[in-house]
Coordinates of C-alpha atoms in Angstrom, one line a residue:
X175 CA 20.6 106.0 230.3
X176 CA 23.9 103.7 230.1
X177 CA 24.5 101.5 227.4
X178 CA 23.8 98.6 229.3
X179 CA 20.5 99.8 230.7
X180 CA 19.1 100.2 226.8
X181 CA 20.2 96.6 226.4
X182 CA 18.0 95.8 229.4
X183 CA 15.4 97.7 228.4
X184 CA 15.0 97.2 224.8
X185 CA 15.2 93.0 225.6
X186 CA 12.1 93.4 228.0
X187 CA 10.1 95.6 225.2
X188 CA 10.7 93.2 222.6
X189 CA 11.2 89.8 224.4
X190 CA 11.2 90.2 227.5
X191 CA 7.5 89.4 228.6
X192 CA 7.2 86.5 226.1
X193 CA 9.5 84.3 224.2
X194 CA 12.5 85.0 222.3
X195 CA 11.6 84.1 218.9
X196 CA 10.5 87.7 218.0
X197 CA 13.2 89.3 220.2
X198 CA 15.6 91.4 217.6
X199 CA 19.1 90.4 218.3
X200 CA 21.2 88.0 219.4
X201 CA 19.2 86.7 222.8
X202 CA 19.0 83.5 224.5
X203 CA 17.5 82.0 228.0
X204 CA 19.7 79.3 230.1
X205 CA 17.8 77.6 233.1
X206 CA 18.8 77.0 236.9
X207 CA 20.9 73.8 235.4
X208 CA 22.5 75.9 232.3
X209 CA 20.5 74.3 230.0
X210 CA 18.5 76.9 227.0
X211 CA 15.4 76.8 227.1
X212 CA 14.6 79.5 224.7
X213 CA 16.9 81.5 221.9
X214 CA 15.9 84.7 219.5
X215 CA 16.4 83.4 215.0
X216 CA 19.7 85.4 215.3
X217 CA 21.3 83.7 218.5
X218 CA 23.4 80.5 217.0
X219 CA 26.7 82.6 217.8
X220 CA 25.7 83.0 221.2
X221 CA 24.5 79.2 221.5
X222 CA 27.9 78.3 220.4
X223 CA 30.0 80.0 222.8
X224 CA 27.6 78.6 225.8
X225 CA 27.8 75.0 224.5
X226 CA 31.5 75.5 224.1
X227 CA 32.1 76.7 227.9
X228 CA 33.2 79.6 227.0
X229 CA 35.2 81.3 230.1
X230 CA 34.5 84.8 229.4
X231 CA 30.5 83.8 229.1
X232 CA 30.4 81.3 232.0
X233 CA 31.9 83.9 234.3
X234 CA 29.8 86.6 233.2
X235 CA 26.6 84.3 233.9
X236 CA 28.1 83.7 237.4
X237 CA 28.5 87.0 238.3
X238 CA 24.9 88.2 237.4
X239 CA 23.6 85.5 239.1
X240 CA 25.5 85.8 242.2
X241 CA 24.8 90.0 242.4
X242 CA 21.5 89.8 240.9
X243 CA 22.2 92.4 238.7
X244 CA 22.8 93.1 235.2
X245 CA 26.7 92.3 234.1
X246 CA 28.7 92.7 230.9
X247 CA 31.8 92.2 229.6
X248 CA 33.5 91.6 225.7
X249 CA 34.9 88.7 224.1
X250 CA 37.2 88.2 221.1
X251 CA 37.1 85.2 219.1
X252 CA 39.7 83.4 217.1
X253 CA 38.7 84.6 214.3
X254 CA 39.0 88.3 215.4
X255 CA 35.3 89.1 216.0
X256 CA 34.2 91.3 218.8
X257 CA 31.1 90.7 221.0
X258 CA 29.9 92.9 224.1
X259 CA 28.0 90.0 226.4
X260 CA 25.1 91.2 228.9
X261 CA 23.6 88.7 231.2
X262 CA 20.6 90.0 232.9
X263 CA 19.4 87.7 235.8
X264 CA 15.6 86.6 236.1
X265 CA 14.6 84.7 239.0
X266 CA 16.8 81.1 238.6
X267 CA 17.1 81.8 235.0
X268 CA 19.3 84.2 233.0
X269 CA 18.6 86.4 229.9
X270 CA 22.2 86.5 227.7
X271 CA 22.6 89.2 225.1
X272 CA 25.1 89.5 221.9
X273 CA 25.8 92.4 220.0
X274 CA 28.8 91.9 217.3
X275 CA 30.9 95.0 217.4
X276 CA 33.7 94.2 215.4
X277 CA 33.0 96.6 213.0
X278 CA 32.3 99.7 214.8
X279 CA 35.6 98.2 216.7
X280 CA 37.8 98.7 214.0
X281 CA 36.0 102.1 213.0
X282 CA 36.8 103.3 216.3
X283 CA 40.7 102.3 215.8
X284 CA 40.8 103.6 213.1
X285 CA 39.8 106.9 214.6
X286 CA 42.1 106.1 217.3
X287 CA 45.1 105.8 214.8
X288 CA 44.2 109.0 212.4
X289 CA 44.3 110.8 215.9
X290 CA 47.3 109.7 216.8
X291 CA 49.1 110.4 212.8
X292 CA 47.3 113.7 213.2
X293 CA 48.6 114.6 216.5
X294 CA 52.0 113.8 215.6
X295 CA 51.6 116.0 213.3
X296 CA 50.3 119.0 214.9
X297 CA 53.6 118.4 217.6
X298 CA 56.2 118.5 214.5
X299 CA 54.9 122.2 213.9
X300 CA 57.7 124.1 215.2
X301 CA 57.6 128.1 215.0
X302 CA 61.6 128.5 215.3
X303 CA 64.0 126.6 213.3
X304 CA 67.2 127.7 214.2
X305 CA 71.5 127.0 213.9
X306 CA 73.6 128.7 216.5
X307 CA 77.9 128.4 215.8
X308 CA 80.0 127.3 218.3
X309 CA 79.7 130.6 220.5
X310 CA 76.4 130.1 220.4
X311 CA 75.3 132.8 217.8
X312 CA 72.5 132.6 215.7
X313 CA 73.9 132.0 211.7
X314 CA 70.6 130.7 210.6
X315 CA 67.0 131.4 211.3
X316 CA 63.3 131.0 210.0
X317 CA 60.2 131.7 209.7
X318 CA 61.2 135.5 208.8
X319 CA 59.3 136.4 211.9
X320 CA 58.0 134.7 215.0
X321 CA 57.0 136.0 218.7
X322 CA 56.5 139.2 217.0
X323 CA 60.0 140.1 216.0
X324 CA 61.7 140.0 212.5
X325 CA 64.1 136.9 212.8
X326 CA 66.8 138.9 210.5
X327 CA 67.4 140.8 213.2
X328 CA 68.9 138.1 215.1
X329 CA 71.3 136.6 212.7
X330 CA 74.7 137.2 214.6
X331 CA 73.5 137.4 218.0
X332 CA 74.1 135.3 221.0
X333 CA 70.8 133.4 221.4
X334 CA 71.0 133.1 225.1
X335 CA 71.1 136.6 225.3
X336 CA 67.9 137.4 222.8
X337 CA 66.0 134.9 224.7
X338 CA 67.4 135.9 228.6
X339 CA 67.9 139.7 228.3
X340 CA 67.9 140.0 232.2
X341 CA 70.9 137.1 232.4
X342 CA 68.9 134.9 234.1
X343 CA 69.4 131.7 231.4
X344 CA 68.1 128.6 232.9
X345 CA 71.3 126.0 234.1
X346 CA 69.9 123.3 231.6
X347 CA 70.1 125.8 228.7
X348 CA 69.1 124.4 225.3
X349 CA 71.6 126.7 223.2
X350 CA 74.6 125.2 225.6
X351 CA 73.5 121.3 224.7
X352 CA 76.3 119.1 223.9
X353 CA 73.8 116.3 223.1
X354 CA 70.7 115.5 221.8
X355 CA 67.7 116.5 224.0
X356 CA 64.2 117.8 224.6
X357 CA 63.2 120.6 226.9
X358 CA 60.0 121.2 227.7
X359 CA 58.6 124.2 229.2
X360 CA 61.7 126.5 229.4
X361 CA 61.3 129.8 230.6
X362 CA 62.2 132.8 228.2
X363 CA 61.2 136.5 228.3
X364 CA 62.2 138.5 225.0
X365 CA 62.9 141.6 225.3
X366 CA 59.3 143.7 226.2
X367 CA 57.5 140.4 226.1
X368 CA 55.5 138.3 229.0
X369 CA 57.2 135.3 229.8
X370 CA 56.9 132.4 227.3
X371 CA 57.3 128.8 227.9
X372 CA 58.7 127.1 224.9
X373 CA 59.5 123.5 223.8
X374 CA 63.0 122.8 222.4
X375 CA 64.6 119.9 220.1
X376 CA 68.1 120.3 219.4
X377 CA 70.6 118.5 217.5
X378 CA 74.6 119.4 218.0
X379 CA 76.5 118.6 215.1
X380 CA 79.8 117.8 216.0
X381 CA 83.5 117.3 214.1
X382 CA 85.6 114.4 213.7
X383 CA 87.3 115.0 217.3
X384 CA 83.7 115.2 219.0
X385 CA 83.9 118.9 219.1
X386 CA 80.6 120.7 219.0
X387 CA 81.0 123.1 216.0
X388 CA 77.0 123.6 215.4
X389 CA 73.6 123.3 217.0
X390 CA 70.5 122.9 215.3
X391 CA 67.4 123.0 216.6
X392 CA 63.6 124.0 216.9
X393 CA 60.8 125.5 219.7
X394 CA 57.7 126.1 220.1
X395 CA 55.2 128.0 222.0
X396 CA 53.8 125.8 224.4
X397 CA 52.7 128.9 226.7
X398 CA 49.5 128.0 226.8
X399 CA 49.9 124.3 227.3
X400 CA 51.9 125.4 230.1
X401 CA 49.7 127.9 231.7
X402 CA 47.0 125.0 231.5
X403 CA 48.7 122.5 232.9
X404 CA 49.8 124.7 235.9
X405 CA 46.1 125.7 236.4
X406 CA 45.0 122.0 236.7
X407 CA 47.7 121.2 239.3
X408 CA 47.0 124.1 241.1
X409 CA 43.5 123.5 241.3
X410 CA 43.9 119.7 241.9
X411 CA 46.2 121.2 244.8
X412 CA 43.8 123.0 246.3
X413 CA 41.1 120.7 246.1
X414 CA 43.3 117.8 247.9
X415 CA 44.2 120.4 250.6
X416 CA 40.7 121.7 251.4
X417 CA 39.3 117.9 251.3
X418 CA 41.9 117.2 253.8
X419 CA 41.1 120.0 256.0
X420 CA 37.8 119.6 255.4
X421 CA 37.8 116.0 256.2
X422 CA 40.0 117.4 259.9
X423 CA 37.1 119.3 261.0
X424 CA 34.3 116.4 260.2
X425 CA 36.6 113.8 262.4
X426 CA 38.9 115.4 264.6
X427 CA 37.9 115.4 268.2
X428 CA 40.3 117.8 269.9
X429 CA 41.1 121.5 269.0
X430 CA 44.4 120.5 269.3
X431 CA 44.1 117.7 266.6
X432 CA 42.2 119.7 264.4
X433 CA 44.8 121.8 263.9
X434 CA 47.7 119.6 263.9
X435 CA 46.0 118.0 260.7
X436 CA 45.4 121.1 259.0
X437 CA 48.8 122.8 259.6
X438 CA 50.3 118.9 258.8
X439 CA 48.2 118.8 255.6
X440 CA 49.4 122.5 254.8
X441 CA 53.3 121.1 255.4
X442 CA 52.8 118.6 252.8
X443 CA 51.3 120.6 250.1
X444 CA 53.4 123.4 250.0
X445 CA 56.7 121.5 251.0
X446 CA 57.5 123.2 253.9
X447 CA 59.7 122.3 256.8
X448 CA 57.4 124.0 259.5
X449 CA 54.2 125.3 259.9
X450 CA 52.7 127.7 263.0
X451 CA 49.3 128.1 263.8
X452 CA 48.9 131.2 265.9
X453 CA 45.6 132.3 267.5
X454 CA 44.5 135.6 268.6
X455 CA 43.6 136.2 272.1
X456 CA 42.7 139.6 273.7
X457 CA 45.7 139.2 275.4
X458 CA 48.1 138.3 272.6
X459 CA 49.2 135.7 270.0
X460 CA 49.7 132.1 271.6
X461 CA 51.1 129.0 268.9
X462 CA 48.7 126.6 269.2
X463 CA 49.9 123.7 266.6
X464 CA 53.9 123.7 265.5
X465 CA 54.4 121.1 262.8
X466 CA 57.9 120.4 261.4
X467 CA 61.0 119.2 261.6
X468 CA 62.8 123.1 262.4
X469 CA 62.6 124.9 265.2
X470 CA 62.4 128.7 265.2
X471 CA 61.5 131.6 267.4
X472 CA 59.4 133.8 265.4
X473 CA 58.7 138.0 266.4
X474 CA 54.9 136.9 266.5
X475 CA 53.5 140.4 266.7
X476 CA 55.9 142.1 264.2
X477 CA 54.4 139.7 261.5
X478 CA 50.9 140.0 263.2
X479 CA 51.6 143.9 262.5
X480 CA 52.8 142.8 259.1
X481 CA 49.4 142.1 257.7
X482 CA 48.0 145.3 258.6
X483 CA 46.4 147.3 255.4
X484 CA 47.2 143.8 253.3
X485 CA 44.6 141.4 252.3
X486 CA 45.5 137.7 251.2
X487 CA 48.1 135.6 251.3
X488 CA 52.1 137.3 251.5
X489 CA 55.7 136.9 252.4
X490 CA 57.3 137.9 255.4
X491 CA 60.9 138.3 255.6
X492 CA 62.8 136.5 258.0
X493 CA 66.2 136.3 259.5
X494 CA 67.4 133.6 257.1
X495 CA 64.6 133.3 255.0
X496 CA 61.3 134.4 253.8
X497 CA 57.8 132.7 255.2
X498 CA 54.6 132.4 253.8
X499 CA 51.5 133.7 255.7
X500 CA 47.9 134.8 256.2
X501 CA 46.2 136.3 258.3
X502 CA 42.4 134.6 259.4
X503 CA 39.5 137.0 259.8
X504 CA 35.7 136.0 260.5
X505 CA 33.2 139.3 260.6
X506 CA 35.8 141.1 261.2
X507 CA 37.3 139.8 264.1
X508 CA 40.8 138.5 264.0
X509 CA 41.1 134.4 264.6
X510 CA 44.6 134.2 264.0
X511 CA 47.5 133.7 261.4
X512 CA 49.0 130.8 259.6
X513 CA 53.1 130.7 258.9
X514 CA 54.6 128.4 256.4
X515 CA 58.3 128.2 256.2
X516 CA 61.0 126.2 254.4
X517 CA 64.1 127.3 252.9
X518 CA 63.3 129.8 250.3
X519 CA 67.3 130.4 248.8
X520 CA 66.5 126.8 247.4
X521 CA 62.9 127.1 246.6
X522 CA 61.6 130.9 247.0
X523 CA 57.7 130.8 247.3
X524 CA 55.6 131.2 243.7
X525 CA 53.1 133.5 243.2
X526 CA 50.8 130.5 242.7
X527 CA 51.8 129.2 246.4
X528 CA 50.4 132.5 247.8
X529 CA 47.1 132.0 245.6
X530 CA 47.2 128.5 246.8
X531 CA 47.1 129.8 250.5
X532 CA 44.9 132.3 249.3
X533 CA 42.1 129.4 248.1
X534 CA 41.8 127.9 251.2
X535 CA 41.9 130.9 253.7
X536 CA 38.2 130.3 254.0
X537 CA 38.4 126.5 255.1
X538 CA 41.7 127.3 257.5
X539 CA 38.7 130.0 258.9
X540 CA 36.7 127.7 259.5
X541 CA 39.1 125.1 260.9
X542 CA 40.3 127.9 263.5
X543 CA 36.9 128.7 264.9
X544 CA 35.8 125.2 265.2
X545 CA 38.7 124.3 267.4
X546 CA 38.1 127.1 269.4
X547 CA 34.6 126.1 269.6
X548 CA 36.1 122.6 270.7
X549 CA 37.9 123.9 273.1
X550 CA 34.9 126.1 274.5
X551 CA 33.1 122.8 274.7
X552 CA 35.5 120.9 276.1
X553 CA 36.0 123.5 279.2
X554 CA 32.4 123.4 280.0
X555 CA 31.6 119.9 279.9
X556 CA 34.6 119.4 282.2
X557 CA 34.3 121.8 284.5
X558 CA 33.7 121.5 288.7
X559 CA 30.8 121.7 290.4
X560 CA 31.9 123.6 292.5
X561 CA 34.3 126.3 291.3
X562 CA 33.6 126.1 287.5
X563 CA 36.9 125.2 286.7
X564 CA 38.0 121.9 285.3
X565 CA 37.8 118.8 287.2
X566 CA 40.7 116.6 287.8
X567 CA 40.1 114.4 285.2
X568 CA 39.9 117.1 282.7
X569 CA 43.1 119.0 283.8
X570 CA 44.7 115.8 284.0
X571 CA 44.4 115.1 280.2
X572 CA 44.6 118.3 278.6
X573 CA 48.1 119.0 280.8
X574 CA 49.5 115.8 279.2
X575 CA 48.5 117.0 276.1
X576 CA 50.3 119.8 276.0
X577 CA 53.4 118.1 277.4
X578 CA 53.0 116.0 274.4
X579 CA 52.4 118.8 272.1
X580 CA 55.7 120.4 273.5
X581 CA 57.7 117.4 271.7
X582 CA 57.1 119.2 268.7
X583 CA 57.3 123.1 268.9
X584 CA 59.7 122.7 272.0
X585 CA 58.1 125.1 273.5
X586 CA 57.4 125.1 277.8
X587 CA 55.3 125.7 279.6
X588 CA 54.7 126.1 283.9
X589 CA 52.3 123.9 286.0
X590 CA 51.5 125.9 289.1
X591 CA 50.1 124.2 292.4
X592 CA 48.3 125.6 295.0
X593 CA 46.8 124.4 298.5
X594 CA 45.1 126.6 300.9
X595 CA 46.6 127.0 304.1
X596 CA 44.4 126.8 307.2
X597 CA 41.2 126.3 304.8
X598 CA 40.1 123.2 308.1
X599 CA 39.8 126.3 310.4
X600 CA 37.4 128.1 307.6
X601 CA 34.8 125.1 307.9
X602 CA 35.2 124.4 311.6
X603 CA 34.9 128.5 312.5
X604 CA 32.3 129.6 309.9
X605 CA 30.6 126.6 308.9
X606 CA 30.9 124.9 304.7
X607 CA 29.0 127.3 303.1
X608 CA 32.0 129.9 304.0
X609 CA 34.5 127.5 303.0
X610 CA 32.7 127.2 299.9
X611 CA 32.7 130.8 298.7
X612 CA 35.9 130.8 299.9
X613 CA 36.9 128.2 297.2
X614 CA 34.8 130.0 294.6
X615 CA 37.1 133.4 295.0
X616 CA 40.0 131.8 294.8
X617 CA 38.9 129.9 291.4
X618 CA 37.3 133.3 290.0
X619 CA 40.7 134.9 291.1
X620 CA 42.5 132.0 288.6
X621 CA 40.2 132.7 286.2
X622 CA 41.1 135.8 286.2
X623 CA 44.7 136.1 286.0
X624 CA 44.9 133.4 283.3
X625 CA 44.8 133.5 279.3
X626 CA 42.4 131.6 276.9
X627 CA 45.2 129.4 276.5
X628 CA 45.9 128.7 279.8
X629 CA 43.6 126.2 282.0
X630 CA 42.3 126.4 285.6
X631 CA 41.4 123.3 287.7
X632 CA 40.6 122.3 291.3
X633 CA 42.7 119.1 291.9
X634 CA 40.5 118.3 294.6
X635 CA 39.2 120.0 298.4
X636 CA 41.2 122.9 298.7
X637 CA 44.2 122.1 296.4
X638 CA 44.1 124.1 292.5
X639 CA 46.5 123.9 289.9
X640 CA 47.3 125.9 286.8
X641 CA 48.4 125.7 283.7
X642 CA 49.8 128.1 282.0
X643 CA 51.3 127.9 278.3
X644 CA 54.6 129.2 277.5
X645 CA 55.7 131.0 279.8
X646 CA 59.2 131.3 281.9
X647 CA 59.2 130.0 285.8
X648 CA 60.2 133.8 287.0
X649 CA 57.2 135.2 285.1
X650 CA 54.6 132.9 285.8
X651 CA 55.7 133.2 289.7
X652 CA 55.2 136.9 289.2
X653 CA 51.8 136.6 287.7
X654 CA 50.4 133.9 290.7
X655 CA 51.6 136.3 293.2
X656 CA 48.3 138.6 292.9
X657 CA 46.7 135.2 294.7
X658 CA 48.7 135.3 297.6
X659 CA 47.9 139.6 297.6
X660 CA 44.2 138.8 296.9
X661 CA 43.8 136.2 300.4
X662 CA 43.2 139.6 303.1
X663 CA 40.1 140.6 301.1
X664 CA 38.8 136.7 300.8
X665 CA 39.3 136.3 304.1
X666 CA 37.2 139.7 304.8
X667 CA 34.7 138.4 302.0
X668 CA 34.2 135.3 304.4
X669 CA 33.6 137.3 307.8
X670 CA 37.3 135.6 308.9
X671 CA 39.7 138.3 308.8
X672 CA 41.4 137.2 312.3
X673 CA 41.2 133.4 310.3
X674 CA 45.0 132.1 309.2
X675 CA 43.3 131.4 305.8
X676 CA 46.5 131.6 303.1
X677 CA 47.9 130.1 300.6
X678 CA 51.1 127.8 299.7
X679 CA 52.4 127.4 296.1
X680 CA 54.8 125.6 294.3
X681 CA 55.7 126.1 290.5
X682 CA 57.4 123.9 288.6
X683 CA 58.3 124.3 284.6
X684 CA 58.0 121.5 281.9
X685 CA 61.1 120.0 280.1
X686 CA 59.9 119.8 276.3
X687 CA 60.2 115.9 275.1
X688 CA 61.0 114.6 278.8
X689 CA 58.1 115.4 281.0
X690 CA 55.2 114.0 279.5
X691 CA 53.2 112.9 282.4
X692 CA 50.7 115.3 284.4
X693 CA 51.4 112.9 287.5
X694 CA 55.6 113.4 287.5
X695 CA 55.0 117.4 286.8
X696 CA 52.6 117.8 289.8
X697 CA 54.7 115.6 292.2
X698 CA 57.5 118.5 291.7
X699 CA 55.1 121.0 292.0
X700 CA 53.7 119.7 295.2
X701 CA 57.5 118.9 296.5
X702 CA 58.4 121.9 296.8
X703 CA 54.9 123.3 297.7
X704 CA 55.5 121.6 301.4
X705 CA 58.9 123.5 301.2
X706 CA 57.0 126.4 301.3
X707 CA 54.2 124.8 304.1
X708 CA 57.3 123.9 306.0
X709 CA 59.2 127.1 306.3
X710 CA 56.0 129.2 307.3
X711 CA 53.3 128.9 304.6
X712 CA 52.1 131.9 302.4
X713 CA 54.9 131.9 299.7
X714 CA 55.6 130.6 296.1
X715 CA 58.8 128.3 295.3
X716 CA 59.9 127.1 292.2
X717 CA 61.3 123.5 291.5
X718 CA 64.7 123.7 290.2
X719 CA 65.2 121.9 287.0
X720 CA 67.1 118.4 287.4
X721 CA 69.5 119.3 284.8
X722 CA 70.8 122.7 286.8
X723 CA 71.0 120.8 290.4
X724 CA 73.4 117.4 288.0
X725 CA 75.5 120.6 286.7
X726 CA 76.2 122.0 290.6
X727 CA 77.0 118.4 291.8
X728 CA 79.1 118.1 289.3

């Protein structure tokens, strides 16, 4: 129970039901109007202050009042005295209870002060006192022995070396000060020993010319401080990053979002300059979300490979520098991998960055088979009535999405349209129903020739376009080709094979940060789609990219 909730309760066991007069304390009733119409032997203090206006008390009245709860708040006289105020509300009056607590006040200061003495102190314990000459050697040294070695043994001895056996002094060494300074936390590994952190205070002493000719000092251990300190931030690090992620899967609404937020939240944390998040598809690794300002081809399966027979968190070696990764498994089925990358000849990753990735593997799990549950979701609540595959609307929006997302990982991708040729003489020959299952081969033919990350939809009648993620013009005209092979057996499906059923296509790749409407993309496609109608029908063209045709002209 809270201090002001034994107030409360110990004014309605001794007063509250009756009047004041008995109450123990300082206790007093004021009316609607402010007036006080009842008061406890001790309350004159408290009767003072209200007749005087006092601001503190006035306020505090309003306040319980106006929230109908109990309020409290302290008050200082001129004098010096302390008093903690509660005003409980009843009905249109108000109960107002005093305690004096200027002596258990000062106690507590007095604490407060005896703390502080003490602690400065316990920080003046030193377990090195030291002088080093002008070169740096040690001349004087005590306690005879500290971090396990006889000091003796020093005397003479440069101190940088002692203290950084493998030459790997720190730039701000302490030994090399030519002023008065503090370090904290300075790296040293003695010779044999774990690595210590220690606090130093040195002192040059200098001659009449400015010249350093001494330096005195002291350090102490602070390994533990250290190791302490880093624990907190790391887990104060890991619990920001997994709310944030966390809070991405409750709110985003796309896969794609989802993503973006976790691989942005993991840019942040970690100080990176770019982040991939790659999914793992029967068919092979596809980038779904590129955050970051750098843009780099990565060898996706030789990093995938990487992780074999390796559990947790590791560096990869790159061309010009070394990423940070891990690799996402749920019952054991591969999800996917996350790469994290910055420049590591300035800042190379810690082990505590990997154990960092390492703590939130299970939420980045997580994140990854929600958004492809998204996606799932979003697919089949979009889809045609028809053929199954997504409606206009649908392929509309998630096309312009990835044109958008292509702003950022500057990656491209090819939008491929097709429109059946001769598909009037289907329905007029053989009646809709052939025309229908006609329609439905060709979309379970799409379906079939496409990745998870691709998309399939019927623009509308007998007209289809695809989508398909990262891929070159050339290959993607290769790969659409099987349609045009596949036509013979759906006109034989149909009962038409003397029918001129066919198909027309026309392929047209994105420009990353300058198409970023579904509308502009398709009106190429279909361009040079009736360049393939008009020349004889039953082919694939692709639609040459403006820059290439401005570079001929010119």
């Amino acid at each position: 129970m809270s201090t002001l909730a034994k107030f409360v309760a110990s004014w309605k066991k001794h007063g509250g039901s009756g009047g004041l007069a008995s109450a123990e304390g300082c206790v007093l009733r004021i009316d609607a109007k402010g007036n006080i119409c009842d008061q406890s032997r001790q309350a004159s203090p408290l009767v003072a202050l209200w007749r005087q206006g006092e601001p503190t008390l006035t306020e505090l009245v309003r306040k319980a009042r106006a929230s109908h709860v109990p309020c409290d708040g302290r008050f200082e006289d001129v004098a010096g005295a302390n008093f903690w105020l509660v005003a409980v509300p009843e009905g249109d009056e108000c109960i107002i209870v005093g305690r004096d607590t200027t002596l258990p006040d000062k106690v507590t200061e007095a604490l407060m002060r005896s703390r502080a003495l003490l602690k400065e102190l316990l920080d003046s314990a030193v377990d090195v006192a030291f002088e080093v000459d002008a070169d740096q050697n040690f001349r004087f040294i005590t306690p005879v022995e500290a971090f396990g070695f006889k000091t003796e043994m020093w005397l003479g001895r440069a101190a940088s070396q002692l203290f950084w056996p493998k030459g790997d002094a720190p730039v701000r060494n302490p030994f090399a000060s030519k002023v008065s300074a503090h370090f904290d936390a300075v790296p040293v590994q003695l010779e044999g020993q774990e690595r210590r952190w220690l606090h130093f205070a040195v002192h040059p002493q200098l001659d009449e010319n400015g010249n350093r000719i001494s330096l005195r000092g002291t350090c102490r251990d602070m390994t533990a401080r250290f190791l302490a300190e880093r624990k907190a931030k790391q887990d104060s690090l890991r619990f920001t990053l997994l709310q944030r992620i966390t809070n991405s899967l409750n709110s985003s609404e796309t896969a794609q979002e989802l993503m973006d937020n976790a691989s942005e939240a993991l840019q942040e944390m970690l100080r990176a300059d770019m982040v991939w998040a790659v999914v793992k598809y029967h068919e092979g690794l596809v980038p779904i979300s590129i955050t970051g300002s750098r843009h780099e081809i990565l060898d996706l399966d030789t990093i995938w490979h990487s992780f074999d027979g390796r559990s947790g968190a590791g560096v990869i070696e790159g061309e010009d520098r070394a990423h940070l990764g891990i690799r996402l498994d749920l019952n054991d089925q591969a999800l996917g991998m996350v790469i994290i990358s910055r420049d590591t000849e300035v800042s190379p990753w810690s082990d505590q960055e990997k154990q960092l990735l390492d703590g939130v593997a299970g939420v980045l799990t997580a994140a990854f088979s929600k958004a492809e549950l998204i996606d799932r979701l979003y697919r089949l609540s979009s889809k045609d009535d028809l053929t199954g595959l997504l409606n206009r609307r649908a392929l509309a929006e998630t096309v312009e999405a990835r044109l958008k997302h292509q702003c950022r990982t500057d990656l491209s991708g090819c939008l491929v349209f097709i429109d059946l040729d001769h598909f009037k003489e289907v329905n007029d020959t053989l009646g809709h129903q052939a025309g229908d299952t006609a329609l439905k081969m060709v979309a379970d033919a799409m379906q079939n020739m496409i990745r998870p990350c691709d998309y399939a939809g019927r623009y509308g009648g007998d007209e289809f376009v695809l989508w398909l993620e990262d891929m070159k013009a050339e290959k993607a005209a290769d790969k659409i080709r099987a349609l045009l092979d596949m036509m013979p057996e759906i006109r034989k499906a149909i009962g038409g094979e003397d029918l001129r059923l066919n198909a027309s296509i026309g392929l047209c790749q994105s420009r990353p940060g300058v198409d970023l409407s579904f509308v502009e993309l398709a009106d190429r496609a279909d361009a040079v789609l009736y360049e393939v109608k008009g020349s004889g029908r039953g082919d694939i063209a692709i639609a040459r990219d403006e820059t290439d045709i401005v570079a001929e002209d010119a």
